[in-house]
Short mmCIF file of C-alpha atoms and ligand atoms in Angstrom, two decimals:
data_model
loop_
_atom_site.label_atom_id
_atom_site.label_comp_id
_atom_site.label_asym_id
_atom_site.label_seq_id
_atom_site.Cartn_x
_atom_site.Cartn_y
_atom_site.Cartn_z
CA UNK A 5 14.66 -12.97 29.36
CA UNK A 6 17.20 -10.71 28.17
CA UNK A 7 18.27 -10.32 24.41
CA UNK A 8 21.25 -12.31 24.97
CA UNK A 9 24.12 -14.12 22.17
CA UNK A 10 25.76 -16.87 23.09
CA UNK A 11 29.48 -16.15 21.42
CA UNK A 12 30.46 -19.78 21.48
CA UNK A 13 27.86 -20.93 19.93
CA UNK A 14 28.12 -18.17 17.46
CA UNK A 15 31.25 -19.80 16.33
CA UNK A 16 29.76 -22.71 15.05
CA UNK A 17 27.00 -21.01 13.31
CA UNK A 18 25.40 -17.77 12.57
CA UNK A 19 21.84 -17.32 14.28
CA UNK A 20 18.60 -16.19 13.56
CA UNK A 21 16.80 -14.27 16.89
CA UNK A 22 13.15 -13.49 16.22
CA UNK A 23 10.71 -12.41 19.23
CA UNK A 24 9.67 -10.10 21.72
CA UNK A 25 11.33 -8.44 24.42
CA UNK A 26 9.13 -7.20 26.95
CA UNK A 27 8.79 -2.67 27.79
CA UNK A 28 10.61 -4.07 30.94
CA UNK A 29 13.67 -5.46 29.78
CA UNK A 30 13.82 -2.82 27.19
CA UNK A 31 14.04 -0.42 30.28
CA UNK A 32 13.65 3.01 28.12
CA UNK A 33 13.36 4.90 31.33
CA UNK A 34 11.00 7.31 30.00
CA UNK A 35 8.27 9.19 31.28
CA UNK A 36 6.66 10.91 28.32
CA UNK A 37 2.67 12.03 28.45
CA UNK A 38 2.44 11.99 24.70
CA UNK A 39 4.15 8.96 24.42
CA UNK A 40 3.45 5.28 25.93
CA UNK A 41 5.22 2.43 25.86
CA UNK A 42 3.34 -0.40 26.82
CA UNK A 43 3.77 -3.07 24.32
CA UNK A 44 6.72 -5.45 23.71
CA UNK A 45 9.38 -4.80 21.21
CA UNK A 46 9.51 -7.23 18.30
CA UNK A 47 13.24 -8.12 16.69
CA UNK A 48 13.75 -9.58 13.91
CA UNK A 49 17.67 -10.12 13.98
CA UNK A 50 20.41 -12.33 12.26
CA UNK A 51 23.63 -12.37 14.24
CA UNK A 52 27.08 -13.42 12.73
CA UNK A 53 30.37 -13.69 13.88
CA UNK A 54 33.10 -12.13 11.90
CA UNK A 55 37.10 -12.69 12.65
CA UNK A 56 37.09 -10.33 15.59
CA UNK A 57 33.42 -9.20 15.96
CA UNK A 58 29.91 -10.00 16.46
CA UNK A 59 27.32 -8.11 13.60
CA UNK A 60 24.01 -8.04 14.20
CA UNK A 61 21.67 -6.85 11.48
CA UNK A 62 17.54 -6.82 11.02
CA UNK A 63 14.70 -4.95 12.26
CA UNK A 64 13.47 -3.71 15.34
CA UNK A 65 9.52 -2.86 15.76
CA UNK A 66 8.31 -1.16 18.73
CA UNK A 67 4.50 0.09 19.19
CA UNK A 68 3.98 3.05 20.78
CA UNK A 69 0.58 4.34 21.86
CA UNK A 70 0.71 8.54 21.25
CA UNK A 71 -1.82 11.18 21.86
CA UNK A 72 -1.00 14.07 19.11
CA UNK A 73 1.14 16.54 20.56
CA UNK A 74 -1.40 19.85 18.53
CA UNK A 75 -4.88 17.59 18.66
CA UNK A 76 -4.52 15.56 21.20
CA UNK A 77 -6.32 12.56 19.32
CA UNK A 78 -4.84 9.26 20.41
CA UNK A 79 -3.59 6.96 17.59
CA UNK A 80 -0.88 4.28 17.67
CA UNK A 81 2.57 4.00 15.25
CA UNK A 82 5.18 1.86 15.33
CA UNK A 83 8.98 2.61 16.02
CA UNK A 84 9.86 1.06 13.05
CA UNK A 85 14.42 0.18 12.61
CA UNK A 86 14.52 -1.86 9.11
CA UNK A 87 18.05 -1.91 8.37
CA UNK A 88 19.28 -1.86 11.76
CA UNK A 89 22.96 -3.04 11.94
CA UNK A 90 24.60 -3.22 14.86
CA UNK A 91 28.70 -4.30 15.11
CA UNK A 92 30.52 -5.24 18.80
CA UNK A 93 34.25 -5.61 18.41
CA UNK A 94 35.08 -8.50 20.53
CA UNK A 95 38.69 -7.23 20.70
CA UNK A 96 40.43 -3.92 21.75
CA UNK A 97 39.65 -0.87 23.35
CA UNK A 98 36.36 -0.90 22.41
CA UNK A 99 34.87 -4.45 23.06
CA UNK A 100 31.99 -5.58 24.68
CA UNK A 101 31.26 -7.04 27.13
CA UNK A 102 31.31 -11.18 27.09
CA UNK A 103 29.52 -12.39 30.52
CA UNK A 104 29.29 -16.44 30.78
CA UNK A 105 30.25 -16.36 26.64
CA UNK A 106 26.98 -14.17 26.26
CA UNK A 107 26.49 -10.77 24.55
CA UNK A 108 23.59 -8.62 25.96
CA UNK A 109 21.76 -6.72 22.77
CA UNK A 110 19.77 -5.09 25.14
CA UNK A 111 21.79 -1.68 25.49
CA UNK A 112 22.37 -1.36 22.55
CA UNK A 113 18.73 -1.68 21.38
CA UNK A 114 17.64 0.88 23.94
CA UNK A 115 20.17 3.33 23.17
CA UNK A 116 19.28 2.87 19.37
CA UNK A 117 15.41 3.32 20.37
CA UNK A 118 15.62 6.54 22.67
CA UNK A 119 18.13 7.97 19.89
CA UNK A 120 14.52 7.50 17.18
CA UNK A 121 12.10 8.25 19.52
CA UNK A 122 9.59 10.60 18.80
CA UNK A 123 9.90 14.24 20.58
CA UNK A 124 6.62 15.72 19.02
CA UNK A 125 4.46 13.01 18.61
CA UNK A 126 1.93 13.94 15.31
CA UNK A 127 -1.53 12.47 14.71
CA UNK A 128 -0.56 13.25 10.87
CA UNK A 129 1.93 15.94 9.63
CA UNK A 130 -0.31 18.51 8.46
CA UNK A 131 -2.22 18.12 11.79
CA UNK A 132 -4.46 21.10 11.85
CA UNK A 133 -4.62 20.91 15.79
CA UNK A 134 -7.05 22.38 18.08
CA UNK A 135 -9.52 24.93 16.70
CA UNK A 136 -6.73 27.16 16.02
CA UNK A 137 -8.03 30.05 14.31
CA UNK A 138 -4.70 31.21 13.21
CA UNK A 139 -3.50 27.75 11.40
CA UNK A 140 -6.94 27.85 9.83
CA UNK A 141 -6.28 31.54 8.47
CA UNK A 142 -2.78 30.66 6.90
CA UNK A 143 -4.33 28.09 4.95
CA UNK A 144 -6.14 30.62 2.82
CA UNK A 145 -4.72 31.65 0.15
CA UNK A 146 -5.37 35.11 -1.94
CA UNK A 147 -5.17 34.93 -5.38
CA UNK A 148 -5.03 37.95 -7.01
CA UNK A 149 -7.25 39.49 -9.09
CA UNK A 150 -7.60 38.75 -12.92
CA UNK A 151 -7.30 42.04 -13.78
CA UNK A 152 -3.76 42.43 -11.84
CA UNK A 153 -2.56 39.50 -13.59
CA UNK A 154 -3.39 41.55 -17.09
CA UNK A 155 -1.70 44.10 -15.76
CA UNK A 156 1.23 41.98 -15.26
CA UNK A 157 1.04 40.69 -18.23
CA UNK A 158 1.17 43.76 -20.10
CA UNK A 159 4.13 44.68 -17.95
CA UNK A 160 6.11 41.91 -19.14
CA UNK A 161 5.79 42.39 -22.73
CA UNK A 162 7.45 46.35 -22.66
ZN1 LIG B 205 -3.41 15.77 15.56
#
């Protein structure tokens, strides 16, 4: 059930891998409050193979189920990769890993998840929070009064 390419069959043609890999497989190892993984991450990929290399380019969707780290108010978002792009040199220091002619995506999709993952989670980013009486304060802001800007006025003409 792993995000496996078969190489050798890459030769022949490029592929198309669309579907879900389950929060198991994707193995984020992460125990975040704020932050729950529960649902399975979509991929939308196309995999080629170039001279020396495998590229694999598409999107990557994962849900993730958040509680708003000044609020607290649960809400869902999606870790959204569009133009994901991912390139394994099949030769040199560098290559990956061929097992049985196959490719596992998986590490690489983790590592590319944890690296976007949300730190802060934020119901919206102008989240007021909690009854905070000093975010509610800074909001309000003084105009001066008419008459100073007169006054200013007058100053700038001299
Ligand atoms: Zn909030």
């Amino acid at each position: 059930m792993m995000l496996k390419v078969n190489v050798r069959h890459l030769a022949e043609h490029g592929l198309h891998l669309r579907g879900e890999l389950p929060v198991a497989e994707l193995d984020l190892g992460i125990d975040d409050e704020l932050v729950r993984v529960e649902k399975p991450l979509a991929y939308d990929l196309a995999v080629e193979l170039l001279h020396d290399a495998v590229l694999v380019t598409g999107s990557l969707t994962l849900p993730l189920d958040c509680e708003c780290a000044r609020c607290l108010k649960k809400f869902t978002t999606n870790l959204h990769l569009a133009g994901w792009a991912l390139h394994l040199p099949l030769q040199g220091e560098d290559a990956v890993s061929v097992d049985n002619d196959c490719v596992d995506l998986t590490p690489f999709i983790r590592e590319d998840i944890l690296l976007d993952f949300p730190q802060r989670p934020l119901c919206r980013l102008d989240c007021g929070g909690l009854k905070d009486k000093t975010a509610r304060k800074a909001k309000v802001v003084e105009k001066p009064a008419p008459d100073l800007w007169a006054k200013l006025d007058k100053l700038k003409l001299k």
